[in-house]
CSV table of C-alpha atoms in Angstrom, one decimal:
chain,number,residue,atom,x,y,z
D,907,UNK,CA,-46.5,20.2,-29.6
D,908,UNK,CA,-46.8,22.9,-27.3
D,909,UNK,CA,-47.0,22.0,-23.0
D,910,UNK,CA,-47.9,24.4,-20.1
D,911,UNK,CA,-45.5,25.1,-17.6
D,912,UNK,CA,-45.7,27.3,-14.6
D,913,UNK,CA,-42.3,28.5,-13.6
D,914,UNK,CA,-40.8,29.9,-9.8
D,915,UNK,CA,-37.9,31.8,-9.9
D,916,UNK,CA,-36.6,32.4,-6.2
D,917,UNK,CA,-33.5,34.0,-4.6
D,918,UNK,CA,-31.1,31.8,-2.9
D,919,UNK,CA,-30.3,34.2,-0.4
D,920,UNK,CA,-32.3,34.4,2.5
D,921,UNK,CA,-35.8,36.5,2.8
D,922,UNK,CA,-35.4,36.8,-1.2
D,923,UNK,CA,-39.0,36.7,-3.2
D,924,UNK,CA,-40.3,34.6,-5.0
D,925,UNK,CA,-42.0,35.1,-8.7
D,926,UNK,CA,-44.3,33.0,-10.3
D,927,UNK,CA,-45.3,32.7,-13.9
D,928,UNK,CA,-47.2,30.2,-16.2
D,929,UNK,CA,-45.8,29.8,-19.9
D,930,UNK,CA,-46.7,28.0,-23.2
D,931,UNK,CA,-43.5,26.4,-25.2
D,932,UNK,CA,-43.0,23.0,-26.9
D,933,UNK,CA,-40.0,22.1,-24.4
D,934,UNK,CA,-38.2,23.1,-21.1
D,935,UNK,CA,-35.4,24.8,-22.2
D,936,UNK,CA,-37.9,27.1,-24.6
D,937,UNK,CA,-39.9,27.4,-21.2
D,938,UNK,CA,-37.1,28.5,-19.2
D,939,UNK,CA,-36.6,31.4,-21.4
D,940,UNK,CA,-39.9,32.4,-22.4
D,941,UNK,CA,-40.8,32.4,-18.6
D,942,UNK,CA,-37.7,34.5,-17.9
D,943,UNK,CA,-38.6,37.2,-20.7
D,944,UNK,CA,-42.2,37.6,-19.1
D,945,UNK,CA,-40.4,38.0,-16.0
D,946,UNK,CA,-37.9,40.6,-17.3
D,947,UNK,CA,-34.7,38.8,-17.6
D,948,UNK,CA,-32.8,37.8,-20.5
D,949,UNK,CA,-33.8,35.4,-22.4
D,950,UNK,CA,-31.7,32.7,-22.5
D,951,UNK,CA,-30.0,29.6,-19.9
D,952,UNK,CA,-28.7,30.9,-16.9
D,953,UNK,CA,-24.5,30.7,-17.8
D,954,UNK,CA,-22.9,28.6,-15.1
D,955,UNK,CA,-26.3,27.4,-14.3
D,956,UNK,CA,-26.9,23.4,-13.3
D,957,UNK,CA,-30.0,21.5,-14.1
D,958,UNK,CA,-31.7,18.6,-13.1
D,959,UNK,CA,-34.4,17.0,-14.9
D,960,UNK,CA,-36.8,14.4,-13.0
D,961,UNK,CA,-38.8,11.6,-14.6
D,962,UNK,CA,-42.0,13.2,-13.5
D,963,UNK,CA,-40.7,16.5,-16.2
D,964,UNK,CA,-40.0,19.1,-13.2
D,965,UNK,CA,-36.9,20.8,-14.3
D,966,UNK,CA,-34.9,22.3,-11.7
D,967,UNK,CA,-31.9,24.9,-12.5
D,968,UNK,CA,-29.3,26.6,-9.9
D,969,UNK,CA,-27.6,29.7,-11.4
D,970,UNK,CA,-24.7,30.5,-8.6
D,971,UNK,CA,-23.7,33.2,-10.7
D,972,UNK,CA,-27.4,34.8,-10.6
D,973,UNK,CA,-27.9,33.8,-6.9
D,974,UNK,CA,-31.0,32.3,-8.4
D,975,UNK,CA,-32.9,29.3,-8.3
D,976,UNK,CA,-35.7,28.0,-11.1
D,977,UNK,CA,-38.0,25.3,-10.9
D,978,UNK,CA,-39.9,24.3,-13.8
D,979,UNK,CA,-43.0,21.9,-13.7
D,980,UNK,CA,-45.4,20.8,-16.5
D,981,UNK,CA,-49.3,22.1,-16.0
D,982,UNK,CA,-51.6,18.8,-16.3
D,983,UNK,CA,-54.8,18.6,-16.9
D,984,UNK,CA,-57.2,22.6,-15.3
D,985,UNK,CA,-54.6,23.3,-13.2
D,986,UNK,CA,-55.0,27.1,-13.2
D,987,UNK,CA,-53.2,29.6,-14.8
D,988,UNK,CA,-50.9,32.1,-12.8
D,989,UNK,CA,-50.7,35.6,-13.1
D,990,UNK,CA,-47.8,36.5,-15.3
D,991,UNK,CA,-47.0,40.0,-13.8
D,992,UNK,CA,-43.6,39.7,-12.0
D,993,UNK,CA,-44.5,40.8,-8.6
D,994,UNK,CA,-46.0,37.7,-7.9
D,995,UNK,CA,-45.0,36.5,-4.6
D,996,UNK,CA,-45.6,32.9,-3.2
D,997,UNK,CA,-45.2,32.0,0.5
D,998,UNK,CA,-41.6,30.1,1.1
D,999,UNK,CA,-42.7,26.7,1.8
D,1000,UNK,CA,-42.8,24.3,5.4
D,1001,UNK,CA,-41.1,21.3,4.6
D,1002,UNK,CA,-38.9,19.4,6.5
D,1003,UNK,CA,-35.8,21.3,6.7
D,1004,UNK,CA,-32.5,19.6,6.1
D,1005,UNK,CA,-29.9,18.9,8.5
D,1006,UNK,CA,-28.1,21.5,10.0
D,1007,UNK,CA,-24.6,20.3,8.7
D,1008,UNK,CA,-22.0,19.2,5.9
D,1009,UNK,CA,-21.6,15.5,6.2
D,1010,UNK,CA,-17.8,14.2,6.8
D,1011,UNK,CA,-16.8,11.8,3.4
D,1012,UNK,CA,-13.2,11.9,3.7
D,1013,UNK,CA,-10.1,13.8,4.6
D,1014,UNK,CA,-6.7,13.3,3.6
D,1015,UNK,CA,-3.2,15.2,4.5
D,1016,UNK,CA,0.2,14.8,2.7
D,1017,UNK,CA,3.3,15.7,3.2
D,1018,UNK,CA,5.6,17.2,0.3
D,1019,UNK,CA,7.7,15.2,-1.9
D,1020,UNK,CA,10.2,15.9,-4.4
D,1021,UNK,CA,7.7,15.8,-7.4
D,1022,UNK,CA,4.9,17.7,-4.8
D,1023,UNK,CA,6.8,20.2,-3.1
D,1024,UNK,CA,3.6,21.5,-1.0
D,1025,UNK,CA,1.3,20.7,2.2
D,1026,UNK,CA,-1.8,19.4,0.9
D,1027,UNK,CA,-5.1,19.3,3.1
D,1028,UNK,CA,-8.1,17.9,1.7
D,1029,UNK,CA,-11.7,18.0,3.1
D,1030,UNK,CA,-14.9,15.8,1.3
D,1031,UNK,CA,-18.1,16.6,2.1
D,1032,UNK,CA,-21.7,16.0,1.1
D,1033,UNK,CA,-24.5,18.0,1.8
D,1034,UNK,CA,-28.1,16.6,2.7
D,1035,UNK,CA,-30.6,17.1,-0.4
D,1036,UNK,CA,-32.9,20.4,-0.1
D,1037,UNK,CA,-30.2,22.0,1.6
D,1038,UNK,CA,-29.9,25.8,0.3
D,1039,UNK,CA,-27.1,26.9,-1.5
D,1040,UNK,CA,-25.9,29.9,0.9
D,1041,UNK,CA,-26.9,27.2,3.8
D,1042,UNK,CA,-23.9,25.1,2.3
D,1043,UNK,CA,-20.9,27.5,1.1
D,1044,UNK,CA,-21.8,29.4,4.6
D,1045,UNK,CA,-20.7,26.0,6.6
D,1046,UNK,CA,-18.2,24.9,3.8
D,1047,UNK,CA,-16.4,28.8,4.6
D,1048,UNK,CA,-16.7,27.9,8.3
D,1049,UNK,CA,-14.9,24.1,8.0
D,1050,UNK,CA,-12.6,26.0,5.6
D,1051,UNK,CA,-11.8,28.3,8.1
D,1052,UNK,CA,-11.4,25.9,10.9
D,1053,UNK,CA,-9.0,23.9,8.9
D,1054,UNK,CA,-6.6,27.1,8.4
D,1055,UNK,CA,-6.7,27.9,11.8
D,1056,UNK,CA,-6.0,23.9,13.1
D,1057,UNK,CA,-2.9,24.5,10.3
D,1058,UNK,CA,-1.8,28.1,11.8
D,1059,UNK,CA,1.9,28.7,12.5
D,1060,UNK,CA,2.9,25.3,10.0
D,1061,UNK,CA,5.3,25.4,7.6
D,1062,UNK,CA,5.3,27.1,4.7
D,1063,UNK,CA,3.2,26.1,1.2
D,1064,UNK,CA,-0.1,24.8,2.5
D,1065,UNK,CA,-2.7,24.2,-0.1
D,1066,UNK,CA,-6.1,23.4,1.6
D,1067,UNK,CA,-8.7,21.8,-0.9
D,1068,UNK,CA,-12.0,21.4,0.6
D,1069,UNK,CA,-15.1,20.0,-1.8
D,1070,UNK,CA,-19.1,19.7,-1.0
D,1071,UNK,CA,-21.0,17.4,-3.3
D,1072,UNK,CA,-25.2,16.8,-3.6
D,1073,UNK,CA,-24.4,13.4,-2.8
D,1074,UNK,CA,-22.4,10.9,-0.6
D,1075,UNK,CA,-20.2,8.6,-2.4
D,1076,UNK,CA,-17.4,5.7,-1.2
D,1077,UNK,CA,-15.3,5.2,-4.1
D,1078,UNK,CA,-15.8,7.3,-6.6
D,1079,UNK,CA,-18.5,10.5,-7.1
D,1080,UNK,CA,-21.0,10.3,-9.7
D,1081,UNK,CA,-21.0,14.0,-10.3
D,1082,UNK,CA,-18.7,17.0,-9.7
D,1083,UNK,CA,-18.6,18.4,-6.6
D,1084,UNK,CA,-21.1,21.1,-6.0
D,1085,UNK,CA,-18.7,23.8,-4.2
D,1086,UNK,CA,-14.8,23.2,-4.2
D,1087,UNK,CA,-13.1,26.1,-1.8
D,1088,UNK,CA,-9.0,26.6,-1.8
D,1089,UNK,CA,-6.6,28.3,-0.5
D,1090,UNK,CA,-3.5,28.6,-0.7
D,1091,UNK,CA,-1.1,30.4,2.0
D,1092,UNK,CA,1.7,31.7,-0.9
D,1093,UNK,CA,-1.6,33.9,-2.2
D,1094,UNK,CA,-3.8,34.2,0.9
D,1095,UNK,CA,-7.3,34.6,-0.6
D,1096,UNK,CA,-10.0,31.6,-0.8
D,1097,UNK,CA,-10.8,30.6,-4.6
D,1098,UNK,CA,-14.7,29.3,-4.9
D,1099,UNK,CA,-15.5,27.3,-7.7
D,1100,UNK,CA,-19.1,25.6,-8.5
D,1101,UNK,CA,-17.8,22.3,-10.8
D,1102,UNK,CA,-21.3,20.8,-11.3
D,1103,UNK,CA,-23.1,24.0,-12.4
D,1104,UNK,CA,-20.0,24.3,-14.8
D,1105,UNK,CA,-20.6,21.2,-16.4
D,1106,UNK,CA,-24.2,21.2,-16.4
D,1107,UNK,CA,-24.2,24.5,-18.1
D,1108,UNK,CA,-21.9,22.9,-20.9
D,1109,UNK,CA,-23.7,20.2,-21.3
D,1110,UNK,CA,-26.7,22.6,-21.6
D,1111,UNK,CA,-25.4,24.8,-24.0
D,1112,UNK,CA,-23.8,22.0,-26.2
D,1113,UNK,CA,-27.2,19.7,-26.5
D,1114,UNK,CA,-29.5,22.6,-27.5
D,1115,UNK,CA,-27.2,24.4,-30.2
D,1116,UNK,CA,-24.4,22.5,-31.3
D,1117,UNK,CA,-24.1,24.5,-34.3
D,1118,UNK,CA,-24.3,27.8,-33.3
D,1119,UNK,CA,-22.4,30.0,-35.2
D,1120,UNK,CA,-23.2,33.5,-32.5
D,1121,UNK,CA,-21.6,30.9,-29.8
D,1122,UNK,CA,-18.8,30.5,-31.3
D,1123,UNK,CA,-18.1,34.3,-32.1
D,1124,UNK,CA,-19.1,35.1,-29.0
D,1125,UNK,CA,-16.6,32.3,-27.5
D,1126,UNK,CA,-13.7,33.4,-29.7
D,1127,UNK,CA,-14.0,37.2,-28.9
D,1128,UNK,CA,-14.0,36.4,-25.4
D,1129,UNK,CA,-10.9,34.7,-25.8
D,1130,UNK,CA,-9.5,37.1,-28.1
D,1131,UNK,CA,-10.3,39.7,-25.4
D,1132,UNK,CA,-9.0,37.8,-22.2
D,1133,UNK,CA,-5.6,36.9,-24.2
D,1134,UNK,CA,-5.1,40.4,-24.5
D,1135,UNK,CA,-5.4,41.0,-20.7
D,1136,UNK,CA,-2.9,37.8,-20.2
D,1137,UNK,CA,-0.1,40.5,-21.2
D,1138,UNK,CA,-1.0,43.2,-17.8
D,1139,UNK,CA,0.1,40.2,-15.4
D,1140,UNK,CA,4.1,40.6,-14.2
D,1141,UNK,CA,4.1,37.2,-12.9
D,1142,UNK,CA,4.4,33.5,-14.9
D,1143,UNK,CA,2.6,31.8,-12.5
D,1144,UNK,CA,-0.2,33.8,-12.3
D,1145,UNK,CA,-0.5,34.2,-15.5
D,1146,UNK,CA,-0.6,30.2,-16.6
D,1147,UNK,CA,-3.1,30.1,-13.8
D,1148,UNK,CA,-5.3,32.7,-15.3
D,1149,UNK,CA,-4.5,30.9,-18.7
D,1150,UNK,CA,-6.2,27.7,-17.4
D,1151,UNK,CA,-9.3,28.9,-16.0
D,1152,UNK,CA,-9.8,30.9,-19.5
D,1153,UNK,CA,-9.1,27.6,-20.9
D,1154,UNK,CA,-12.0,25.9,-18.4
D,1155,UNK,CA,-14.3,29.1,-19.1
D,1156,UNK,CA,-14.2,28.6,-23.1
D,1157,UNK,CA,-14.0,25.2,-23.9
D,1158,UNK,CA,-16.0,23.0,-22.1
D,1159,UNK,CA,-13.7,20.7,-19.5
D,1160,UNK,CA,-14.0,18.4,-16.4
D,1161,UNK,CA,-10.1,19.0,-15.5
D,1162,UNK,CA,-7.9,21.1,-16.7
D,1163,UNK,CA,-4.5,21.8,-15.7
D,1164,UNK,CA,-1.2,24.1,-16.6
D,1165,UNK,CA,2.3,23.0,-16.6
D,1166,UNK,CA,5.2,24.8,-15.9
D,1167,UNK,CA,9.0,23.7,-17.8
D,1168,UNK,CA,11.2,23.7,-15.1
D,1169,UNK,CA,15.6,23.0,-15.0
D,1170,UNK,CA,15.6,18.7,-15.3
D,1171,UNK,CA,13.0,18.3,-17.9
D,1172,UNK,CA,10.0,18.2,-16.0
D,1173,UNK,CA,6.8,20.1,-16.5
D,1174,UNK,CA,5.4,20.9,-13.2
D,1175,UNK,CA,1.7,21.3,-12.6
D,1176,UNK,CA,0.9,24.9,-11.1
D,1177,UNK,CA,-2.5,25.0,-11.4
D,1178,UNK,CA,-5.7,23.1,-11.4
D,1179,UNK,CA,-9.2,23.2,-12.0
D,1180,UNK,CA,-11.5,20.0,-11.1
D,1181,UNK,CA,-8.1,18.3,-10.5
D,1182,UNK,CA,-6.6,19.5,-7.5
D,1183,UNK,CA,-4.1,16.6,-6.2
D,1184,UNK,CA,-2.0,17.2,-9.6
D,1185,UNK,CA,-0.6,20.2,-7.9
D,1186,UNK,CA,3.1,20.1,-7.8
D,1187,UNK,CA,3.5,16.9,-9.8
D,1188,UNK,CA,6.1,16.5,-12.5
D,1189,UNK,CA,4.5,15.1,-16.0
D,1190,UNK,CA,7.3,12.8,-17.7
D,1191,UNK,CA,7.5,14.3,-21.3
D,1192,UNK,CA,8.7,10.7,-23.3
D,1193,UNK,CA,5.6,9.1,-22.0
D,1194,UNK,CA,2.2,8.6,-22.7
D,1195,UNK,CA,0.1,11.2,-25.2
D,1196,UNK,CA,1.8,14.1,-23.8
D,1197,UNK,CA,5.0,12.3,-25.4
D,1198,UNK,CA,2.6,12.2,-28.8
D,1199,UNK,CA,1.2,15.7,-28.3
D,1200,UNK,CA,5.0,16.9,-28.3
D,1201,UNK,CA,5.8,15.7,-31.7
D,1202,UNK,CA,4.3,18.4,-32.8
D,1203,UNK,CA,5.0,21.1,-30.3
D,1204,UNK,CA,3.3,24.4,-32.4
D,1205,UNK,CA,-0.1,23.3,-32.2
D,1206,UNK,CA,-3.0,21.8,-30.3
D,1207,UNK,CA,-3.1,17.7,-30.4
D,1208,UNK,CA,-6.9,15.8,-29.8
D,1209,UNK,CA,-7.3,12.9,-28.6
D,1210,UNK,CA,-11.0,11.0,-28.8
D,1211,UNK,CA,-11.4,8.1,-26.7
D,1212,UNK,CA,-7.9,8.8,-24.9
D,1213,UNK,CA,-8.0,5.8,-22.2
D,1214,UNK,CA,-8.5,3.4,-24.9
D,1215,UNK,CA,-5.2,4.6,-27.0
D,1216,UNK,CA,-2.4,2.4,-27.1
D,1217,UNK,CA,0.0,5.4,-25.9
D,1218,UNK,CA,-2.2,6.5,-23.0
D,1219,UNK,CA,-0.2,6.1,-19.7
D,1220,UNK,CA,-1.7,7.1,-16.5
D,1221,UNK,CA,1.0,8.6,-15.1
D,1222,UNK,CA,1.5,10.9,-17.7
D,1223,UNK,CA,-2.2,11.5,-19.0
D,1224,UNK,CA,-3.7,12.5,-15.6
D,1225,UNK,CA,-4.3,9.4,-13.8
D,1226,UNK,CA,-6.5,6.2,-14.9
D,1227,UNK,CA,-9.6,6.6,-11.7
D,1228,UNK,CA,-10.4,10.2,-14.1
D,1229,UNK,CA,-11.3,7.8,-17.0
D,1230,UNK,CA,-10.5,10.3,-20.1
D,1231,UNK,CA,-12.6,10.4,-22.5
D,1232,UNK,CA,-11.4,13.3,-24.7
D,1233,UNK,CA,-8.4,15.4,-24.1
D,1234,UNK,CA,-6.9,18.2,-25.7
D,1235,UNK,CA,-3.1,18.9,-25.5
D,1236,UNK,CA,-1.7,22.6,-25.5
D,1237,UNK,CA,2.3,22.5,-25.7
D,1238,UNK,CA,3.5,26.2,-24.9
D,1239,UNK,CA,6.2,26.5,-27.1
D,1240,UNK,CA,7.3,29.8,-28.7
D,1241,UNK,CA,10.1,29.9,-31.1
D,1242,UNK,CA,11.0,26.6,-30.4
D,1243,UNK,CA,11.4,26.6,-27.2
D,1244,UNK,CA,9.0,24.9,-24.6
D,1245,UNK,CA,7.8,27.2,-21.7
D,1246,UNK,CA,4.8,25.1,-20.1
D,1247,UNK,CA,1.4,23.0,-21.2
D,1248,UNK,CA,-2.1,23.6,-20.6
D,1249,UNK,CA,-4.4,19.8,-20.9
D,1250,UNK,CA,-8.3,19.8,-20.8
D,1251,UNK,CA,-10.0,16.5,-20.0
D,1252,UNK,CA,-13.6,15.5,-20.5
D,1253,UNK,CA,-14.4,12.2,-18.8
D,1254,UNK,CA,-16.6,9.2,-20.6
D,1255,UNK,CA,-19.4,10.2,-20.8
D,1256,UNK,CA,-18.8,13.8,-21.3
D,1257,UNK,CA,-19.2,15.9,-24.2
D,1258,UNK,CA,-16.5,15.8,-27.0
D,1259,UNK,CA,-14.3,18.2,-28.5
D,1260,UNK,CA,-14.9,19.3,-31.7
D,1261,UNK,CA,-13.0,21.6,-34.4
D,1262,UNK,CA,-14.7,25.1,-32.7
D,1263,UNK,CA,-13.3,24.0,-29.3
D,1264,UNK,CA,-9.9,23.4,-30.8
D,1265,UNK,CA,-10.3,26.6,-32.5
D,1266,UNK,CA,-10.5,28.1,-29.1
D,1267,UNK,CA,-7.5,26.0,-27.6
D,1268,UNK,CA,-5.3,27.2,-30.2
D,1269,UNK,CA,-5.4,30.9,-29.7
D,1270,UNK,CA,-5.3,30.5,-26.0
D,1271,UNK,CA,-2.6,28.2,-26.6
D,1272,UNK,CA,0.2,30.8,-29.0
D,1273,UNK,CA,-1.0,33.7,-26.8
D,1274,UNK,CA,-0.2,31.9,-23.8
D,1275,UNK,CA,3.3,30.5,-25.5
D,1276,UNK,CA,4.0,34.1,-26.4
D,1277,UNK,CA,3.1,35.7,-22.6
D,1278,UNK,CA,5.7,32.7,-21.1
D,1279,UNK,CA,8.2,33.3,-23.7
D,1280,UNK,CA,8.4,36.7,-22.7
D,1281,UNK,CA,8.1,36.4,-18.9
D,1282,UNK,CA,10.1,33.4,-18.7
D,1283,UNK,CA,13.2,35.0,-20.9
């Protein structure tokens, strides 16, 4: 049955307007894009975007990538009817504003180690609910900052992780972080990621239209497109790095991570995404389901319920206090020869993998295999 909705689409940078529009459609997500096509804008869930839906039905959604914010709320009873032109403007509202700052949750340092050969900072913070988006990556930039400059004129390979969440937590978070910034002084640039817009998008995407068969096109000939651009980077690094956020980007992951096979037997973790602390550790390769995933080295290996299975080992499958749900094993091997691993993780109670996501894995996997093999020979 069909609901009214009014829908407010706002900026998220400051003295951006805001448009107002009143929609018929039997759900929210229907709403969402109806409203957005009388607005002018595509028709469709913001990609990257995260949503929250209260118990009252207001929907709201946060598209980083859009700099836009949407807030969706069910029409009861006469309420009146908005104009549906798209210059509608509405008055920003007066409500208590937020604290001024990021709230401290933790910080820890280390120092390297034979299996973590770098200087890792790390930073926790939470920011106070109704807090604007540019409010918080403006003050997260600032601590960032702060934290290089405290570290200025240290030694060599300093990684600095700093992490905002929508909530304050003690033990464990029961979301990703909002905004994770990092830097790293070998490549001198600050990498902003937004890991709870990532996953809500999935989860989005994955509930509405399991099935769809323009998706998965769409998926594939990205990845068929990005593997092809793997082959302009000089560098191995660089390129597993750029293999893992392509991995991240197409297949829908908490954590994933790519390995480097280094002299000793020991595949070395070079980069990260949701997973930071894994940088520079050594996986062992006889243990756990990496050891399983490496009897058959030329293909991708899935694993449902992975904590539960007899041959899970924390050390080797990414750590028990990440819970893994289902994982997905990439050996890099080309002609035999192992060159590296990329591992995606979805934590219980995340969404699955199925066969389209493994289709996915596969060709990033033997196009990644093939750009190590030749890099690395």
């Amino acid at each position: 049955m069909a609901k009214r909705w009014r829908l407010e689409v706002s900026s998220i940078d400051p003295g951006g307007p805001r448009r107002t529009v009143d929609v018929v459609a039997p759900n929210w997500m229907a709403a969402i894009k109806e409203g957005r096509a009388m607005l002018g804008e595509v028709a469709e869930i913001p990609k990257g975007a995260s949503c929250q839906v209260a118990p009252g039905g207001r929907v709201s959604v946060l598209a980083p990538a859009e700099r836009r914010s949407y807030q969706l709320v069910p029409i009861v009873g006469d309420a009146p009817i908005m104009p549906s032109s798209p210059g509608v403007v509405v008055a920003p509202s007066t409500s208590q504003p937020p604290p001024a700052d990021l709230i401290p949750l933790r910080a820890r340092d280390t120092e390297p180690t034979e299996d973590a050969p770098i200087y890792y900072h790390e930073r926790i913070y939470a920011a106070a609910p109704g807090m604007p988006l540019e409010q918080i990556e403006k003050l997260a930039r600032a601590k960032l900052d702060d934290l290089r400059k405290s570290m200025a004129g240290g030694p060599r390979g300093q990684f600095h992780n700093l992490a905002v969440y929508d909530h304050e937590w003690k033990d464990k978070p029961e979301r990703p972080a909002l905004l994770v910034l990092q830097w790293k002084d070998w490549r001198d640039e600050v990498i902003a990621s937004w890991p709870l817009a990532d996953s809500a998008a999935h989860g989005i995407q994955i509930d509405f239209d399991p099935t769809s068969d323009a998706d998965h096109d769409e998926r594939l000939s990205e990845a068929f497109e990005a593997c092809e651009d793997l082959f302009f980077i000089d560098d191995a690094r660089a390129g597993l790095e750029y293999a893992t956020h392509l991995l991240d980007e197409l297949v829908p992951s908490e954590l994933v991570i790519g390995a480097l096979f280094v002299r000793g037997g020991k595949l070395v973790v070079e980069a990260a995404v949701g997973s930071p602390e894994l940088l520079g550790s050594a996986l062992p390769l006889n243990q756990g389901l990496l050891a399983v995933a490496l009897t058959q080295p030329e293909s991708v290996s899935k694993f449902d319920q992975a904590h539960a299975d007899p041959n899970f080992d924390p050390d080797a499958d990414g750590g028990s206090e990440h819970r893994p749900e289902g994982m997905l094993y990439l050996p890099l091997v080309a002609n035999g020869t192992i060159f590296g691993l990329l591992r995606a993780t979805n934590r219980d109670p995340g969404p699955r993998y199925g066969a389209r996501d493994v289709e996915i894995a596969e060709l990033i996997r033997k196009q990644t295999a093939a750009f190590l093999a030749a890099r690395c020979a």
